[in-house]
Amino acid sequence: MRVITFNTQGIEQATDNGFFQWMVKQDADVVCLQDLRAKDYQLDDKRYRPDGYEAYFFDAFEDGYSGVAIYTRVMPKAIMTGLGFEQCDFNGRFIQADFDNVSVASFSVPSGLKGAEAQQAKDEYLHLLKGHFTKTLRKRREFIFCGPLLIAHKPKDLSNWYVNQKVSGFLPQEREWMEELFGEMGYVDAFRQVNHVDQQYTWWPDYNKARDLNEGARLDYQITTANLRKTIKSASIYRGEVFSAHAPLIIDYDL
């Protein structure tokens, strides 16, 4: 089972940049997209609906903002949207597809880069999201959560980490949140399960040559429940083309 997650930063622009032309060649079973900045009814054109895939969307209330999607080759048994709190549901930040033996979710997290108020909103969102992860542990099925946490877990996941310790995305409380998720709670960072190389980034800032110099951060994740740890076979980040400031994260599971 191949799962791809990608933060589009606008699905229309990512499509113009060739994302779907690339995607259909990847033999992916499930593709999770985030930050669509467009609504389902605006994406009826065939270029957003590749042959062989069913597409499911969860829109933000506001036009041109947020939104998540799941593209799947196999019809899911059920689709769930939202997490029951306004910060998520009003902004279209969670959609989940349930299959026979696994559920795959596409999620997003608000950025904290715009100042103290934005960071406070991000911290509150992470607290509520952790509540969902806690509830998930009580369920009798396996899960893969895909999306941008907008946090670099460890120094090897961020360039110039030492000078970024007071910047949203590498703040102490954010890294503590990650340590709890992948430690005490038992979730698995699927990429790091099979790839331990430093400087493996999924995002680069929008300045000249940042991507060429590989000055970025690993902000996008596939997070699995513990029982899927041994099913993770390979993981890669696609850098061959630029679809947005983020890069697609591709993980193969023995499922």
PDB file of C-alpha atoms in Angstrom:
ATOM      1  CA  MET A   1       0.000   0.000   0.000  1.00  0.00           C
ATOM      2  CA  ARG A   2       1.530   3.293  -1.114  1.00  0.00           C
ATOM      3  CA  VAL A   3       0.440   6.487   0.675  1.00  0.00           C
ATOM      4  CA  ILE A   4       1.452   9.987  -0.411  1.00  0.00           C
ATOM      5  CA  THR A   5       0.895  13.171   1.580  1.00  0.00           C
ATOM      6  CA  PHE A   6       1.387  16.640   0.117  1.00  0.00           C
ATOM      7  CA  ASN A   7       0.694  20.184   1.305  1.00  0.00           C
ATOM      8  CA  THR A   8      -0.452  21.854  -1.902  1.00  0.00           C
ATOM      9  CA  GLN A   9      -0.520  25.470  -0.641  1.00  0.00           C
ATOM     10  CA  GLY A  10      -3.292  25.910  -3.180  1.00  0.00           C
ATOM     11  CA  ILE A  11      -4.426  22.943  -5.248  1.00  0.00           C
ATOM     12  CA  GLU A  12      -5.034  25.041  -8.349  1.00  0.00           C
ATOM     13  CA  GLN A  13      -1.482  26.359  -8.393  1.00  0.00           C
ATOM     14  CA  ALA A  14      -0.027  22.926  -7.567  1.00  0.00           C
ATOM     15  CA  THR A  15      -2.036  21.497 -10.470  1.00  0.00           C
ATOM     16  CA  ASP A  16      -0.680  24.200 -12.773  1.00  0.00           C
ATOM     17  CA  ASN A  17       2.785  23.143 -11.596  1.00  0.00           C
ATOM     18  CA  GLY A  18       2.140  19.567 -12.712  1.00  0.00           C
ATOM     19  CA  PHE A  19       1.218  17.811  -9.472  1.00  0.00           C
ATOM     20  CA  PHE A  20      -1.530  15.545 -10.811  1.00  0.00           C
ATOM     21  CA  GLN A  21       0.494  14.668 -13.909  1.00  0.00           C
ATOM     22  CA  TRP A  22       3.181  13.434 -11.515  1.00  0.00           C
ATOM     23  CA  MET A  23       0.753  11.822  -9.050  1.00  0.00           C
ATOM     24  CA  VAL A  24      -0.924   9.478 -11.535  1.00  0.00           C
ATOM     25  CA  LYS A  25       2.480   7.956 -12.353  1.00  0.00           C
ATOM     26  CA  GLN A  26       3.260   7.054  -8.711  1.00  0.00           C
ATOM     27  CA  ASP A  27       1.068   3.958  -8.325  1.00  0.00           C
ATOM     28  CA  ALA A  28      -0.290   5.400  -5.056  1.00  0.00           C
ATOM     29  CA  ASP A  29      -3.250   3.758  -3.348  1.00  0.00           C
ATOM     30  CA  VAL A  30      -4.119   6.788  -1.181  1.00  0.00           C
ATOM     31  CA  VAL A  31      -3.085  10.429  -1.635  1.00  0.00           C
ATOM     32  CA  CYS A  32      -3.694  12.943   1.159  1.00  0.00           C
ATOM     33  CA  LEU A  33      -3.721  16.635   0.254  1.00  0.00           C
ATOM     34  CA  GLN A  34      -3.827  19.696   2.490  1.00  0.00           C
ATOM     35  CA  ASP A  35      -4.227  23.476   2.264  1.00  0.00           C
ATOM     36  CA  LEU A  36      -6.314  23.273  -0.908  1.00  0.00           C
ATOM     37  CA  ARG A  37      -7.499  26.913  -0.789  1.00  0.00           C
ATOM     38  CA  ALA A  38     -10.444  25.887  -2.960  1.00  0.00           C
ATOM     39  CA  LYS A  39     -13.760  24.168  -2.360  1.00  0.00           C
ATOM     40  CA  ASP A  40     -15.102  20.896  -3.686  1.00  0.00           C
ATOM     41  CA  TYR A  41     -17.501  22.564  -6.128  1.00  0.00           C
ATOM     42  CA  GLN A  42     -14.615  24.575  -7.614  1.00  0.00           C
ATOM     43  CA  LEU A  43     -12.687  21.394  -8.389  1.00  0.00           C
ATOM     44  CA  ASP A  44     -15.060  19.635 -10.782  1.00  0.00           C
ATOM     45  CA  ASP A  45     -12.722  20.008 -13.734  1.00  0.00           C
ATOM     46  CA  LYS A  46     -11.200  16.755 -14.937  1.00  0.00           C
ATOM     47  CA  ARG A  47      -7.699  17.982 -14.198  1.00  0.00           C
ATOM     48  CA  TYR A  48      -8.525  17.743 -10.461  1.00  0.00           C
ATOM     49  CA  ARG A  49     -10.215  14.334 -10.853  1.00  0.00           C
ATOM     50  CA  PRO A  50      -7.670  11.882 -12.296  1.00  0.00           C
ATOM     51  CA  ASP A  51      -8.997   8.635 -13.714  1.00  0.00           C
ATOM     52  CA  GLY A  52      -8.869   5.703 -11.337  1.00  0.00           C
ATOM     53  CA  TYR A  53      -9.261   7.743  -8.144  1.00  0.00           C
ATOM     54  CA  GLU A  54     -12.225   8.649  -5.978  1.00  0.00           C
ATOM     55  CA  ALA A  55     -11.821  12.109  -4.429  1.00  0.00           C
ATOM     56  CA  TYR A  56     -13.244  13.269  -1.089  1.00  0.00           C
ATOM     57  CA  PHE A  57     -13.004  16.809   0.270  1.00  0.00           C
ATOM     58  CA  PHE A  58     -13.566  18.685   3.499  1.00  0.00           C
ATOM     59  CA  ASP A  59     -13.842  22.423   2.873  1.00  0.00           C
ATOM     60  CA  ALA A  60     -13.160  25.377   5.125  1.00  0.00           C
ATOM     61  CA  PHE A  61     -16.067  27.747   5.624  1.00  0.00           C
ATOM     62  CA  GLU A  62     -13.999  30.665   4.330  1.00  0.00           C
ATOM     63  CA  ASP A  63     -13.354  30.891   0.590  1.00  0.00           C
ATOM     64  CA  GLY A  64      -9.778  30.445  -0.603  1.00  0.00           C
ATOM     65  CA  TYR A  65      -8.564  29.046   2.704  1.00  0.00           C
ATOM     66  CA  SER A  66      -7.381  25.693   4.035  1.00  0.00           C
ATOM     67  CA  GLY A  67      -9.288  22.497   3.147  1.00  0.00           C
ATOM     68  CA  VAL A  68      -8.152  18.866   2.940  1.00  0.00           C
ATOM     69  CA  ALA A  69      -8.738  15.955   0.585  1.00  0.00           C
ATOM     70  CA  ILE A  70      -8.200  12.237   0.133  1.00  0.00           C
ATOM     71  CA  TYR A  71      -7.797  10.569  -3.256  1.00  0.00           C
ATOM     72  CA  THR A  72      -8.117   6.795  -3.200  1.00  0.00           C
ATOM     73  CA  ARG A  73      -8.134   3.965  -5.735  1.00  0.00           C
ATOM     74  CA  VAL A  74     -10.270   1.763  -3.469  1.00  0.00           C
ATOM     75  CA  MET A  75     -13.736   2.862  -2.392  1.00  0.00           C
ATOM     76  CA  PRO A  76     -13.613   3.427   1.393  1.00  0.00           C
ATOM     77  CA  LYS A  77     -16.140   1.869   3.730  1.00  0.00           C
ATOM     78  CA  ALA A  78     -16.768   5.273   5.311  1.00  0.00           C
ATOM     79  CA  ILE A  79     -15.601   8.908   5.239  1.00  0.00           C
ATOM     80  CA  MET A  80     -15.380  11.005   8.411  1.00  0.00           C
ATOM     81  CA  THR A  81     -14.868  14.772   8.432  1.00  0.00           C
ATOM     82  CA  GLY A  82     -13.982  17.054  11.311  1.00  0.00           C
ATOM     83  CA  LEU A  83     -12.894  16.387  14.869  1.00  0.00           C
ATOM     84  CA  GLY A  84     -15.700  18.075  16.767  1.00  0.00           C
ATOM     85  CA  PHE A  85     -13.989  21.334  17.651  1.00  0.00           C
ATOM     86  CA  GLU A  86     -14.379  24.641  15.847  1.00  0.00           C
ATOM     87  CA  GLN A  87     -10.701  25.303  15.097  1.00  0.00           C
ATOM     88  CA  CYS A  88     -10.671  22.134  13.018  1.00  0.00           C
ATOM     89  CA  ASP A  89     -14.146  21.827  11.600  1.00  0.00           C
ATOM     90  CA  PHE A  90     -14.725  25.477  10.663  1.00  0.00           C
ATOM     91  CA  ASN A  91     -11.394  25.506   8.821  1.00  0.00           C
ATOM     92  CA  GLY A  92     -11.618  22.175   7.016  1.00  0.00           C
ATOM     93  CA  ARG A  93      -8.625  20.514   8.672  1.00  0.00           C
ATOM     94  CA  PHE A  94      -9.466  16.786   8.973  1.00  0.00           C
ATOM     95  CA  ILE A  95     -10.859  14.068   6.737  1.00  0.00           C
ATOM     96  CA  GLN A  96     -10.555  10.303   7.243  1.00  0.00           C
ATOM     97  CA  ALA A  97     -11.188   7.324   4.974  1.00  0.00           C
ATOM     98  CA  ASP A  98     -11.912   3.967   6.613  1.00  0.00           C
ATOM     99  CA  PHE A  99     -10.852   0.838   4.736  1.00  0.00           C
ATOM    100  CA  ASP A 100     -11.122  -2.818   5.762  1.00  0.00           C
ATOM    101  CA  ASN A 101      -8.034  -2.970   7.960  1.00  0.00           C
ATOM    102  CA  VAL A 102      -6.779   0.597   8.234  1.00  0.00           C
ATOM    103  CA  SER A 103      -8.005   4.192   8.350  1.00  0.00           C
ATOM    104  CA  VAL A 104      -6.098   6.959   6.558  1.00  0.00           C
ATOM    105  CA  ALA A 105      -6.563  10.600   7.527  1.00  0.00           C
ATOM    106  CA  SER A 106      -5.501  13.864   5.911  1.00  0.00           C
ATOM    107  CA  PHE A 107      -5.059  16.715   8.379  1.00  0.00           C
ATOM    108  CA  SER A 108      -3.553  20.166   8.711  1.00  0.00           C
ATOM    109  CA  VAL A 109      -2.396  22.371  11.577  1.00  0.00           C
ATOM    110  CA  PRO A 110      -2.559  26.188  11.669  1.00  0.00           C
ATOM    111  CA  SER A 111       0.681  28.118  11.322  1.00  0.00           C
ATOM    112  CA  GLY A 112       2.081  30.030  14.283  1.00  0.00           C
ATOM    113  CA  LEU A 113       4.456  32.196  12.277  1.00  0.00           C
ATOM    114  CA  LYS A 114       2.339  35.360  12.226  1.00  0.00           C
ATOM    115  CA  GLY A 115       2.955  36.271  15.875  1.00  0.00           C
ATOM    116  CA  ALA A 116       2.111  35.448  19.479  1.00  0.00           C
ATOM    117  CA  GLU A 117      -1.642  35.236  18.886  1.00  0.00           C
ATOM    118  CA  ALA A 118      -1.168  32.822  15.969  1.00  0.00           C
ATOM    119  CA  GLN A 119       1.190  30.679  18.037  1.00  0.00           C
ATOM    120  CA  GLN A 120      -1.286  30.562  20.896  1.00  0.00           C
ATOM    121  CA  ALA A 121      -3.964  29.364  18.459  1.00  0.00           C
ATOM    122  CA  LYS A 122      -1.572  26.714  17.157  1.00  0.00           C
ATOM    123  CA  ASP A 123      -0.745  25.530  20.692  1.00  0.00           C
ATOM    124  CA  GLU A 124      -4.450  25.281  21.525  1.00  0.00           C
ATOM    125  CA  TYR A 125      -5.087  23.349  18.321  1.00  0.00           C
ATOM    126  CA  LEU A 126      -2.259  20.913  19.095  1.00  0.00           C
ATOM    127  CA  HIS A 127      -3.727  20.353  22.560  1.00  0.00           C
ATOM    128  CA  LEU A 128      -7.089  19.446  21.043  1.00  0.00           C
ATOM    129  CA  LEU A 129      -5.471  17.311  18.352  1.00  0.00           C
ATOM    130  CA  LYS A 130      -3.601  15.379  21.045  1.00  0.00           C
ATOM    131  CA  GLY A 131      -6.988  14.632  22.589  1.00  0.00           C
ATOM    132  CA  HIS A 132      -8.026  12.973  19.347  1.00  0.00           C
ATOM    133  CA  PHE A 133      -4.805  10.960  19.219  1.00  0.00           C
ATOM    134  CA  THR A 134      -5.508   9.818  22.778  1.00  0.00           C
ATOM    135  CA  LYS A 135      -9.033   8.672  21.875  1.00  0.00           C
ATOM    136  CA  THR A 136      -7.684   6.874  18.814  1.00  0.00           C
ATOM    137  CA  LEU A 137      -5.549   4.616  21.011  1.00  0.00           C
ATOM    138  CA  ARG A 138      -8.739   3.052  22.370  1.00  0.00           C
ATOM    139  CA  LYS A 139      -9.996   2.010  18.939  1.00  0.00           C
ATOM    140  CA  ARG A 140      -9.603  -1.493  17.577  1.00  0.00           C
ATOM    141  CA  ARG A 141      -8.166  -0.639  14.204  1.00  0.00           C
ATOM    142  CA  GLU A 142      -4.975   0.822  12.747  1.00  0.00           C
ATOM    143  CA  PHE A 143      -4.498   4.404  11.583  1.00  0.00           C
ATOM    144  CA  ILE A 144      -2.222   6.457   9.325  1.00  0.00           C
ATOM    145  CA  PHE A 145      -2.450  10.228   9.876  1.00  0.00           C
ATOM    146  CA  CYS A 146      -0.973  12.311   7.061  1.00  0.00           C
ATOM    147  CA  GLY A 147      -0.236  16.008   7.008  1.00  0.00           C
ATOM    148  CA  PRO A 148       1.915  18.982   7.972  1.00  0.00           C
ATOM    149  CA  LEU A 149       2.338  19.274  11.739  1.00  0.00           C
ATOM    150  CA  LEU A 150       4.450  22.360  11.000  1.00  0.00           C
ATOM    151  CA  ILE A 151       6.951  21.210  13.631  1.00  0.00           C
ATOM    152  CA  ALA A 152      10.478  19.900  13.096  1.00  0.00           C
ATOM    153  CA  HIS A 153      10.863  17.066  15.583  1.00  0.00           C
ATOM    154  CA  LYS A 154      14.620  17.074  16.201  1.00  0.00           C
ATOM    155  CA  PRO A 155      17.679  19.171  15.253  1.00  0.00           C
ATOM    156  CA  LYS A 156      18.417  16.874  12.316  1.00  0.00           C
ATOM    157  CA  ASP A 157      14.980  17.770  10.921  1.00  0.00           C
ATOM    158  CA  LEU A 158      15.764  21.481  10.574  1.00  0.00           C
ATOM    159  CA  SER A 159      18.596  23.473   9.020  1.00  0.00           C
ATOM    160  CA  ASN A 160      20.201  26.071  11.283  1.00  0.00           C
ATOM    161  CA  TRP A 161      18.262  24.582  14.182  1.00  0.00           C
ATOM    162  CA  TYR A 162      20.270  26.390  16.854  1.00  0.00           C
ATOM    163  CA  VAL A 163      19.126  29.853  15.754  1.00  0.00           C
ATOM    164  CA  ASN A 164      15.528  28.685  15.217  1.00  0.00           C
ATOM    165  CA  GLN A 165      14.769  27.582  18.774  1.00  0.00           C
ATOM    166  CA  LYS A 166      12.543  30.616  19.333  1.00  0.00           C
ATOM    167  CA  VAL A 167      10.758  30.322  15.994  1.00  0.00           C
ATOM    168  CA  SER A 168       7.361  28.666  15.546  1.00  0.00           C
ATOM    169  CA  GLY A 169       7.936  25.152  14.312  1.00  0.00           C
ATOM    170  CA  PHE A 170      10.809  24.415  16.688  1.00  0.00           C
ATOM    171  CA  LEU A 171       9.649  25.912  19.970  1.00  0.00           C
ATOM    172  CA  PRO A 172      10.267  23.912  23.160  1.00  0.00           C
ATOM    173  CA  GLN A 173       6.570  23.217  23.779  1.00  0.00           C
ATOM    174  CA  GLU A 174       6.130  22.031  20.193  1.00  0.00           C
ATOM    175  CA  ARG A 175       9.037  19.602  20.437  1.00  0.00           C
ATOM    176  CA  GLU A 176       7.720  18.365  23.787  1.00  0.00           C
ATOM    177  CA  TRP A 177       4.375  17.704  22.105  1.00  0.00           C
ATOM    178  CA  MET A 178       6.171  15.639  19.456  1.00  0.00           C
ATOM    179  CA  GLU A 179       8.183  13.741  22.059  1.00  0.00           C
ATOM    180  CA  GLU A 180       4.992  12.758  23.851  1.00  0.00           C
ATOM    181  CA  LEU A 181       3.281  11.709  20.622  1.00  0.00           C
ATOM    182  CA  PHE A 182       6.156   9.494  19.471  1.00  0.00           C
ATOM    183  CA  GLY A 183       7.231   8.477  22.967  1.00  0.00           C
ATOM    184  CA  GLU A 184       4.707   7.972  25.733  1.00  0.00           C
ATOM    185  CA  MET A 185       1.717   7.686  23.380  1.00  0.00           C
ATOM    186  CA  GLY A 186       3.454   5.140  21.183  1.00  0.00           C
ATOM    187  CA  TYR A 187       2.744   6.603  17.739  1.00  0.00           C
ATOM    188  CA  VAL A 188       5.276   6.051  14.970  1.00  0.00           C
ATOM    189  CA  ASP A 189       6.981   8.645  12.780  1.00  0.00           C
ATOM    190  CA  ALA A 190       6.780   6.438   9.697  1.00  0.00           C
ATOM    191  CA  PHE A 191       9.504   8.265   7.758  1.00  0.00           C
ATOM    192  CA  ARG A 192      12.051   7.995  10.570  1.00  0.00           C
ATOM    193  CA  GLN A 193      11.195   4.342  11.078  1.00  0.00           C
ATOM    194  CA  VAL A 194      13.054   3.542   7.858  1.00  0.00           C
ATOM    195  CA  ASN A 195      15.104   6.668   7.059  1.00  0.00           C
ATOM    196  CA  HIS A 196      17.539   8.043   9.632  1.00  0.00           C
ATOM    197  CA  VAL A 197      19.550  10.339   7.358  1.00  0.00           C
ATOM    198  CA  ASP A 198      19.977  13.948   8.502  1.00  0.00           C
ATOM    199  CA  GLN A 199      18.656  16.937   6.544  1.00  0.00           C
ATOM    200  CA  GLN A 200      15.699  15.168   4.965  1.00  0.00           C
ATOM    201  CA  TYR A 201      13.318  18.096   4.504  1.00  0.00           C
ATOM    202  CA  THR A 202       9.796  18.460   3.113  1.00  0.00           C
ATOM    203  CA  TRP A 203       9.616  22.265   3.146  1.00  0.00           C
ATOM    204  CA  TRP A 204      11.889  25.119   2.121  1.00  0.00           C
ATOM    205  CA  PRO A 205      11.347  28.855   2.704  1.00  0.00           C
ATOM    206  CA  ASP A 206      10.499  31.029  -0.238  1.00  0.00           C
ATOM    207  CA  TYR A 207      13.821  32.687  -0.808  1.00  0.00           C
ATOM    208  CA  ASN A 208      16.364  32.311  -3.567  1.00  0.00           C
ATOM    209  CA  LYS A 209      18.177  28.953  -3.619  1.00  0.00           C
ATOM    210  CA  ALA A 210      16.806  27.704  -0.256  1.00  0.00           C
ATOM    211  CA  ARG A 211      15.765  24.453  -1.901  1.00  0.00           C
ATOM    212  CA  ASP A 212      19.003  24.186  -3.886  1.00  0.00           C
ATOM    213  CA  LEU A 213      20.999  24.745  -0.684  1.00  0.00           C
ATOM    214  CA  ASN A 214      18.659  22.385   1.200  1.00  0.00           C
ATOM    215  CA  GLU A 215      17.940  24.948   3.904  1.00  0.00           C
ATOM    216  CA  GLY A 216      14.548  23.793   5.127  1.00  0.00           C
ATOM    217  CA  ALA A 217      12.671  21.624   7.600  1.00  0.00           C
ATOM    218  CA  ARG A 218      10.834  18.307   7.821  1.00  0.00           C
ATOM    219  CA  LEU A 219       7.324  19.538   8.605  1.00  0.00           C
ATOM    220  CA  ASP A 220       5.172  16.896   6.879  1.00  0.00           C
ATOM    221  CA  TYR A 221       4.478  13.520   8.463  1.00  0.00           C
ATOM    222  CA  GLN A 222       2.820  10.158   8.193  1.00  0.00           C
ATOM    223  CA  ILE A 223       1.996   9.092  11.746  1.00  0.00           C
ATOM    224  CA  THR A 224       0.912   5.526  12.385  1.00  0.00           C
ATOM    225  CA  THR A 225      -0.408   3.512  15.275  1.00  0.00           C
ATOM    226  CA  ALA A 226       2.176   1.238  16.880  1.00  0.00           C
ATOM    227  CA  ASN A 227       0.997  -2.003  15.288  1.00  0.00           C
ATOM    228  CA  LEU A 228       1.851  -0.662  11.822  1.00  0.00           C
ATOM    229  CA  ARG A 229       5.517  -0.104  12.704  1.00  0.00           C
ATOM    230  CA  LYS A 230       6.692  -3.343  11.106  1.00  0.00           C
ATOM    231  CA  THR A 231       4.629  -2.780   7.957  1.00  0.00           C
ATOM    232  CA  ILE A 232       6.593   0.367   6.980  1.00  0.00           C
ATOM    233  CA  LYS A 233       8.843  -0.681   4.107  1.00  0.00           C
ATOM    234  CA  SER A 234      10.265   2.460   2.488  1.00  0.00           C
ATOM    235  CA  ALA A 235       9.984   6.236   2.619  1.00  0.00           C
ATOM    236  CA  SER A 236      11.089   9.022   0.313  1.00  0.00           C
ATOM    237  CA  ILE A 237      10.615  12.733  -0.289  1.00  0.00           C
ATOM    238  CA  TYR A 238      10.121  13.729  -3.921  1.00  0.00           C
ATOM    239  CA  ARG A 239      12.256  16.692  -4.933  1.00  0.00           C
ATOM    240  CA  GLY A 240      12.390  16.210  -8.691  1.00  0.00           C
ATOM    241  CA  GLU A 241       9.801  18.919  -9.372  1.00  0.00           C
ATOM    242  CA  VAL A 242       8.457  21.902  -7.426  1.00  0.00           C
ATOM    243  CA  PHE A 243       4.687  21.835  -6.887  1.00  0.00           C
ATOM    244  CA  SER A 244       4.654  24.108  -3.799  1.00  0.00           C
ATOM    245  CA  ALA A 245       7.047  25.090  -1.004  1.00  0.00           C
ATOM    246  CA  HIS A 246       6.400  21.581   0.373  1.00  0.00           C
ATOM    247  CA  ALA A 247       7.417  18.280  -1.211  1.00  0.00           C
ATOM    248  CA  PRO A 248       5.378  15.072  -1.427  1.00  0.00           C
ATOM    249  CA  LEU A 249       6.178  12.433   1.193  1.00  0.00           C
ATOM    250  CA  ILE A 250       5.837   8.866  -0.137  1.00  0.00           C
ATOM    251  CA  ILE A 251       5.664   5.821   2.159  1.00  0.00           C
ATOM    252  CA  ASP A 252       5.108   2.181   1.249  1.00  0.00           C
ATOM    253  CA  TYR A 253       3.393  -0.157   3.716  1.00  0.00           C
ATOM    254  CA  ASP A 254       3.089  -3.928   3.625  1.00  0.00           C
ATOM    255  CA  LEU A 255      -0.704  -3.754   3.823  1.00  0.00           C
TER     256      LEU A 255
END
